[in-house]
mmCIF file of C-alpha atoms in Angstrom:
data_model
loop_
_atom_site.group_PDB
_atom_site.id
_atom_site.type_symbol
_atom_site.label_atom_id
_atom_site.label_comp_id
_atom_site.label_asym_id
_atom_site.label_seq_id
_atom_site.Cartn_x
_atom_site.Cartn_y
_atom_site.Cartn_z
ATOM 1 C CA MET A 1 32.570 -6.367 -1.032
ATOM 2 C CA SER A 2 33.032 -3.082 -3.275
ATOM 3 C CA GLN A 3 31.587 0.589 -2.316
ATOM 4 C CA GLY A 4 28.274 0.623 -3.752
ATOM 5 C CA SER A 5 27.514 -2.381 -2.262
ATOM 6 C CA LEU A 6 28.282 -0.841 1.417
ATOM 7 C CA LEU A 7 26.421 2.485 -0.030
ATOM 8 C CA LEU A 8 23.239 0.299 -1.422
ATOM 9 C CA PHE A 9 23.124 -2.463 1.713
ATOM 10 C CA GLY A 10 24.752 -0.766 4.315
ATOM 11 C CA VAL A 11 24.170 3.197 4.423
ATOM 12 C CA LEU A 12 21.036 3.685 2.041
ATOM 13 C CA PRO A 13 18.633 1.667 4.154
ATOM 14 C CA TYR A 14 18.960 4.197 7.376
ATOM 15 C CA ALA A 15 19.079 7.021 4.489
ATOM 16 C CA ALA A 16 15.320 5.885 3.698
ATOM 17 C CA ILE A 17 14.113 5.410 6.892
ATOM 18 C CA ALA A 18 15.470 8.589 8.370
ATOM 19 C CA VAL A 19 14.238 10.294 5.083
ATOM 20 C CA PHE A 20 11.126 8.801 5.621
ATOM 21 C CA ILE A 21 10.604 9.738 9.444
ATOM 22 C CA VAL A 22 11.688 13.400 9.271
ATOM 23 C CA GLY A 23 9.864 13.816 5.865
ATOM 24 C CA THR A 24 6.837 12.275 6.995
ATOM 25 C CA TRP A 25 6.870 14.911 10.369
ATOM 26 C CA TRP A 26 7.687 18.045 7.682
ATOM 27 C CA ARG A 27 4.737 17.139 5.765
ATOM 28 C CA TYR A 28 2.296 16.820 8.452
ATOM 29 C CA ARG A 29 3.164 19.747 10.228
ATOM 30 C CA THR A 30 3.394 21.992 6.859
ATOM 31 C CA ASP A 31 0.954 20.571 4.229
ATOM 32 C CA GLN A 32 -2.069 19.383 6.700
ATOM 33 C CA TYR A 33 -4.451 20.071 3.710
ATOM 34 C CA GLY A 34 -2.446 18.327 1.310
ATOM 35 C CA TRP A 35 -2.667 14.773 3.938
ATOM 36 C CA GLY A 36 -4.369 12.493 2.169
ATOM 37 C CA ALA A 37 -4.769 10.623 -1.136
ATOM 38 C CA ARG A 38 -6.468 13.490 -3.375
ATOM 39 C CA SER A 39 -9.437 10.841 -4.064
ATOM 40 C CA THR A 40 -10.533 10.434 -7.514
ATOM 41 C CA GLN A 41 -13.782 8.394 -6.952
ATOM 42 C CA LEU A 42 -16.420 11.233 -7.709
ATOM 43 C CA LEU A 43 -14.353 10.905 -11.319
ATOM 44 C CA GLU A 44 -14.547 7.396 -11.743
ATOM 45 C CA SER A 45 -16.146 4.800 -9.327
ATOM 46 C CA ARG A 46 -16.619 1.398 -11.367
ATOM 47 C CA VAL A 47 -13.198 0.768 -11.900
ATOM 48 C CA LEU A 48 -11.326 2.201 -8.853
ATOM 49 C CA ARG A 49 -13.750 0.136 -6.523
ATOM 50 C CA PHE A 50 -12.427 -3.014 -8.151
ATOM 51 C CA ALA A 51 -8.674 -1.843 -8.598
ATOM 52 C CA SER A 52 -8.161 -0.714 -5.200
ATOM 53 C CA ASN A 53 -9.897 -3.173 -3.305
ATOM 54 C CA VAL A 54 -7.447 -5.743 -4.556
ATOM 55 C CA PHE A 55 -4.657 -3.965 -5.071
ATOM 56 C CA HIS A 56 -4.516 -3.663 -1.352
ATOM 57 C CA LEU A 57 -5.753 -6.924 -0.506
ATOM 58 C CA GLY A 58 -2.891 -8.126 -2.213
ATOM 59 C CA VAL A 59 0.230 -5.484 -0.663
ATOM 60 C CA LEU A 60 -1.412 -6.360 2.752
ATOM 61 C CA ALA A 61 -1.150 -10.488 1.993
ATOM 62 C CA ALA A 62 2.216 -9.392 0.453
ATOM 63 C CA ILE A 63 3.555 -7.475 3.970
ATOM 64 C CA GLY A 64 2.121 -10.315 5.895
ATOM 65 C CA GLY A 65 4.928 -12.686 3.950
ATOM 66 C CA HIS A 66 7.677 -10.359 3.898
ATOM 67 C CA VAL A 67 7.148 -10.585 7.654
ATOM 68 C CA LEU A 68 6.909 -13.992 8.096
ATOM 69 C CA GLY A 69 9.813 -14.880 5.579
ATOM 70 C CA ILE A 70 12.274 -11.746 6.815
ATOM 71 C CA LEU A 71 11.673 -11.001 10.405
ATOM 72 C CA VAL A 72 10.379 -14.652 11.616
ATOM 73 C CA PRO A 73 13.971 -16.648 11.954
ATOM 74 C CA GLN A 74 14.085 -19.788 10.211
ATOM 75 C CA SER A 75 14.773 -21.657 13.602
ATOM 76 C CA TRP A 76 11.542 -20.736 14.869
ATOM 77 C CA THR A 77 9.690 -22.067 12.095
ATOM 78 C CA GLU A 78 11.286 -25.301 12.589
ATOM 79 C CA ALA A 79 10.701 -25.192 16.242
ATOM 80 C CA VAL A 80 7.110 -25.039 15.703
ATOM 81 C CA GLY A 81 7.283 -28.655 13.734
ATOM 82 C CA LEU A 82 7.245 -26.822 10.120
ATOM 83 C CA SER A 83 10.340 -28.105 7.811
ATOM 84 C CA ASP A 84 12.367 -26.027 5.556
ATOM 85 C CA SER A 85 10.875 -27.321 2.607
ATOM 86 C CA ALA A 86 7.200 -27.254 3.419
ATOM 87 C CA TYR A 87 7.708 -23.374 4.521
ATOM 88 C CA HIS A 88 8.795 -23.028 0.950
ATOM 89 C CA VAL A 89 6.302 -24.458 -0.914
ATOM 90 C CA ILE A 90 3.562 -22.257 1.223
ATOM 91 C CA ALA A 91 5.679 -18.810 0.365
ATOM 92 C CA VAL A 92 5.562 -19.659 -3.241
ATOM 93 C CA ILE A 93 1.857 -20.492 -3.521
ATOM 94 C CA GLY A 94 1.534 -17.481 -1.061
ATOM 95 C CA GLY A 95 3.835 -15.310 -2.792
ATOM 96 C CA VAL A 96 2.486 -16.160 -6.245
ATOM 97 C CA SER A 97 -1.300 -15.142 -5.152
ATOM 98 C CA ALA A 98 -0.389 -12.314 -3.595
ATOM 99 C CA GLY A 99 1.973 -10.990 -6.265
ATOM 100 C CA THR A 100 -0.614 -11.793 -8.678
ATOM 101 C CA ALA A 101 -3.581 -9.907 -6.787
ATOM 102 C CA VAL A 102 -1.387 -6.866 -6.500
ATOM 103 C CA CYS A 103 -0.281 -7.003 -10.330
ATOM 104 C CA VAL A 104 -3.929 -7.240 -11.242
ATOM 105 C CA GLY A 105 -4.997 -4.135 -8.807
ATOM 106 C CA PHE A 106 -2.275 -2.080 -10.055
ATOM 107 C CA ALA A 107 -2.385 -2.752 -13.783
ATOM 108 C CA ALA A 108 -6.292 -1.867 -13.234
ATOM 109 C CA LEU A 109 -5.150 1.884 -11.468
ATOM 110 C CA LEU A 110 -2.592 2.235 -14.203
ATOM 111 C CA TYR A 111 -5.246 1.459 -17.135
ATOM 112 C CA ARG A 112 -8.157 3.537 -15.263
ATOM 113 C CA ARG A 113 -5.604 6.745 -14.782
ATOM 114 C CA ILE A 114 -4.023 6.534 -18.343
ATOM 115 C CA ARG A 115 -8.058 6.029 -19.835
ATOM 116 C CA TYR A 116 -10.087 8.200 -17.924
ATOM 117 C CA SER A 117 -9.095 11.796 -19.261
ATOM 118 C CA ARG A 118 -10.844 13.429 -15.953
ATOM 119 C CA VAL A 119 -8.475 11.532 -13.378
ATOM 120 C CA ARG A 120 -5.258 11.557 -15.817
ATOM 121 C CA VAL A 121 -5.333 15.549 -15.855
ATOM 122 C CA THR A 122 -5.192 14.960 -11.779
ATOM 123 C CA THR A 123 -1.503 13.290 -12.011
ATOM 124 C CA THR A 124 1.464 14.774 -10.687
ATOM 125 C CA ARG A 125 5.389 14.155 -11.292
ATOM 126 C CA ALA A 126 4.804 12.703 -7.770
ATOM 127 C CA ASP A 127 2.245 10.601 -9.027
ATOM 128 C CA VAL A 128 4.344 9.225 -12.073
ATOM 129 C CA VAL A 129 7.848 8.366 -9.417
ATOM 130 C CA VAL A 130 5.423 6.830 -7.528
ATOM 131 C CA PHE A 131 3.381 5.058 -9.803
ATOM 132 C CA ALA A 132 7.524 4.130 -11.620
ATOM 133 C CA LEU A 133 8.809 2.721 -8.299
ATOM 134 C CA LEU A 134 5.698 0.764 -7.712
ATOM 135 C CA ALA A 135 5.468 -0.763 -10.908
ATOM 136 C CA LEU A 136 9.731 -1.921 -11.197
ATOM 137 C CA GLY A 137 9.172 -2.836 -7.199
ATOM 138 C CA ILE A 138 6.210 -4.982 -7.971
ATOM 139 C CA ILE A 139 7.980 -6.302 -11.439
ATOM 140 C CA SER A 140 11.316 -7.486 -9.383
ATOM 141 C CA GLY A 141 9.149 -8.669 -6.779
ATOM 142 C CA MET A 142 7.287 -11.197 -8.966
ATOM 143 C CA LEU A 143 10.289 -12.256 -10.603
ATOM 144 C CA ALA A 144 12.181 -12.830 -7.042
ATOM 145 C CA THR A 145 9.281 -15.424 -6.265
ATOM 146 C CA LEU A 146 9.243 -16.432 -9.628
ATOM 147 C CA THR A 147 13.126 -17.565 -10.612
ATOM 148 C CA ASN A 148 13.182 -18.425 -7.145
ATOM 149 C CA LEU A 149 11.253 -21.860 -7.416
ATOM 150 C CA GLY A 150 13.298 -24.601 -6.866
ATOM 151 C CA ASP A 151 14.840 -22.359 -3.681
ATOM 152 C CA SER A 152 18.194 -21.122 -5.460
ATOM 153 C CA VAL A 153 18.890 -18.658 -2.917
ATOM 154 C CA ASN A 154 17.897 -18.897 0.346
ATOM 155 C CA TYR A 155 16.473 -15.353 1.420
ATOM 156 C CA ARG A 156 16.011 -16.778 5.226
ATOM 157 C CA GLU A 157 19.706 -17.106 5.387
ATOM 158 C CA SER A 158 20.706 -13.882 3.646
ATOM 159 C CA VAL A 159 18.026 -10.961 3.176
ATOM 160 C CA GLY A 160 16.424 -11.985 6.681
ATOM 161 C CA PRO A 161 19.061 -12.219 9.073
ATOM 162 C CA TRP A 162 20.512 -9.133 7.187
ATOM 163 C CA PHE A 163 17.171 -6.681 7.890
ATOM 164 C CA ARG A 164 16.732 -8.241 11.386
ATOM 165 C CA ASN A 165 20.930 -6.690 11.799
ATOM 166 C CA LEU A 166 19.799 -3.118 10.671
ATOM 167 C CA LEU A 167 17.293 -3.603 12.992
ATOM 168 C CA ILE A 168 19.517 -3.832 16.000
ATOM 169 C CA PHE A 169 22.039 -1.366 14.072
ATOM 170 C CA ASN A 170 24.227 -3.836 13.362
ATOM 171 C CA PRO A 171 24.596 -3.756 9.513
ATOM 172 C CA SER A 172 25.990 -6.758 7.528
ATOM 173 C CA PRO A 173 25.963 -5.737 3.641
ATOM 174 C CA GLU A 174 28.224 -8.552 2.812
ATOM 175 C CA SER A 175 25.059 -10.806 3.431
ATOM 176 C CA MET A 176 23.573 -9.521 0.484
ATOM 177 C CA THR A 177 26.393 -9.815 -2.133
ATOM 178 C CA GLY A 178 28.203 -12.189 -3.783
ATOM 179 C CA GLU A 179 26.476 -15.466 -4.410
ATOM 180 C CA ASN A 180 24.457 -15.088 -0.938
ATOM 181 C CA VAL A 181 21.756 -13.038 -3.135
ATOM 182 C CA SER A 182 21.240 -12.898 -6.733
ATOM 183 C CA PHE A 183 21.170 -10.159 -8.531
ATOM 184 C CA ILE A 184 17.066 -9.500 -8.781
ATOM 185 C CA PHE A 185 16.634 -9.659 -5.017
ATOM 186 C CA GLN A 186 18.742 -7.193 -4.483
ATOM 187 C CA LEU A 187 17.788 -5.133 -7.453
ATOM 188 C CA HIS A 188 13.731 -5.664 -5.383
ATOM 189 C CA VAL A 189 15.373 -4.359 -2.126
ATOM 190 C CA THR A 190 16.789 -0.890 -3.434
ATOM 191 C CA LEU A 191 13.859 -0.147 -5.225
ATOM 192 C CA VAL A 192 11.792 -0.380 -1.600
ATOM 193 C CA TRP A 193 14.235 1.852 -0.198
ATOM 194 C CA PHE A 194 13.723 4.400 -2.704
ATOM 195 C CA LEU A 195 10.544 4.063 -2.680
ATOM 196 C CA TYR A 196 10.149 4.492 1.043
ATOM 197 C CA ALA A 197 12.201 7.461 0.948
ATOM 198 C CA PHE A 198 10.307 9.131 -1.527
ATOM 199 C CA TRP A 199 6.647 8.177 0.246
ATOM 200 C CA PRO A 200 6.153 11.415 2.606
ATOM 201 C CA PHE A 201 6.557 13.492 -0.718
ATOM 202 C CA SER A 202 3.785 11.733 -2.057
ATOM 203 C CA ARG A 203 -0.041 11.002 -1.539
ATOM 204 C CA LEU A 204 1.229 7.157 -0.069
ATOM 205 C CA VAL A 205 1.174 9.556 3.161
ATOM 206 C CA HIS A 206 -2.472 8.826 2.664
ATOM 207 C CA VAL A 207 -2.002 5.795 4.741
ATOM 208 C CA TRP A 208 -1.599 7.564 8.135
ATOM 209 C CA SER A 209 -4.996 9.230 7.684
ATOM 210 C CA ILE A 210 -7.083 6.608 9.474
ATOM 211 C CA PRO A 211 -10.321 7.825 10.991
ATOM 212 C CA VAL A 212 -9.339 6.978 14.671
ATOM 213 C CA ASP A 213 -12.154 9.788 15.428
ATOM 214 C CA TYR A 214 -14.628 7.509 14.182
ATOM 215 C CA LEU A 215 -14.587 4.690 17.194
ATOM 216 C CA ARG A 216 -15.525 7.803 19.512
ATOM 217 C CA ARG A 217 -17.394 10.070 17.625
ATOM 218 C CA SER A 218 -21.946 9.857 18.817
ATOM 219 C CA PRO A 219 -23.544 8.384 16.029
ATOM 220 C CA ILE A 220 -25.108 11.030 13.392
ATOM 221 C CA LEU A 221 -29.131 10.763 12.769
ATOM 222 C CA TYR A 222 -30.423 11.423 9.112
ATOM 223 C CA ARG A 223 -34.077 11.937 8.992
ATOM 224 C CA THR A 224 -35.684 12.267 5.270
ATOM 225 C CA ARG A 225 -37.733 15.523 4.663
ATOM 226 C CA THR A 226 -41.326 14.286 4.068
ATOM 227 C CA SER A 227 -42.419 15.176 0.570
ATOM 228 C CA ARG A 228 -45.579 17.336 -0.198
ATOM 229 C CA THR A 229 -47.214 14.175 -2.015
ATOM 230 C CA THR A 230 -47.032 12.247 0.683
ATOM 231 C CA ARG A 231 -48.586 14.652 3.738
ATOM 232 C CA PRO A 232 -52.505 13.830 4.382
ATOM 233 C CA PRO A 233 -54.914 15.968 1.871
ATOM 234 C CA ARG A 234 -56.683 18.721 4.064
ATOM 235 C CA PRO A 235 -59.893 18.713 4.918
ATOM 236 C CA ALA A 236 -62.755 20.050 3.009
ATOM 237 C CA SER A 237 -63.590 22.664 5.795
ATOM 238 C CA ALA A 238 -60.355 23.855 5.981
ATOM 239 C CA ALA A 239 -59.878 24.340 2.477
ATOM 240 C CA ALA A 240 -63.322 26.162 2.042
ATOM 241 C CA ARG A 241 -61.942 28.802 5.020
ATOM 242 C CA ILE A 242 -58.871 29.346 3.373
ATOM 243 C CA ASP A 243 -60.331 30.269 -0.158
ATOM 244 C CA VAL A 244 -63.432 32.478 1.772
ATOM 245 C CA GLY A 245 -60.340 34.125 3.092
ATOM 246 C CA GLY A 246 -58.467 34.012 -0.037
ATOM 247 C CA GLN A 247 -61.455 35.971 -1.268
#
């Protein structure tokens, strides 16, 4: 195993997680006013509504697939009667569907940011880096799924154990090298770690801005002011008294 593989699959994950945790804490302590997505919904809402919903739903589905494929050991799914071939079919269908939603949503978000000048001028350098990492991560993830339709790489016996070993501080970078994992899988994993490392320094921190207080806040009652045109007409006697008084 080369030193490069050791750095990418043995050192980089822990470094990225450390930067993610410390950077998130530092960002919250020093930049609470910038803690959010800095929404541009007021500048353009029609495309954003579609793109954001599709993108986020696709991301949630993709995360669910990654959890099932990487964190859940193969022996567990076999124990409940799900064969490896059946799992692979489900994983391919789910992965392609989720990946397609992510691609469509991301493409729409990118189009919106380029097409509308009022949105484009709000783009920062950090946004450019995030868009680049997301684009490369999404493309490599789709390629990893599409090139593995024949189950040429059994990531449940390579990527899965490697990731679970990271969680128990027993790294096994050799699981991600050689014939165990193809280059596209290695690239996808590496890009994701770089994205996590850059996360605290971008608007991606908005995922932590969950409005928990809304759940316990008392409801606010809004009332509309009665329009003058809807008020009942004055009695004739009252109008006459006003006219007399005015004289």
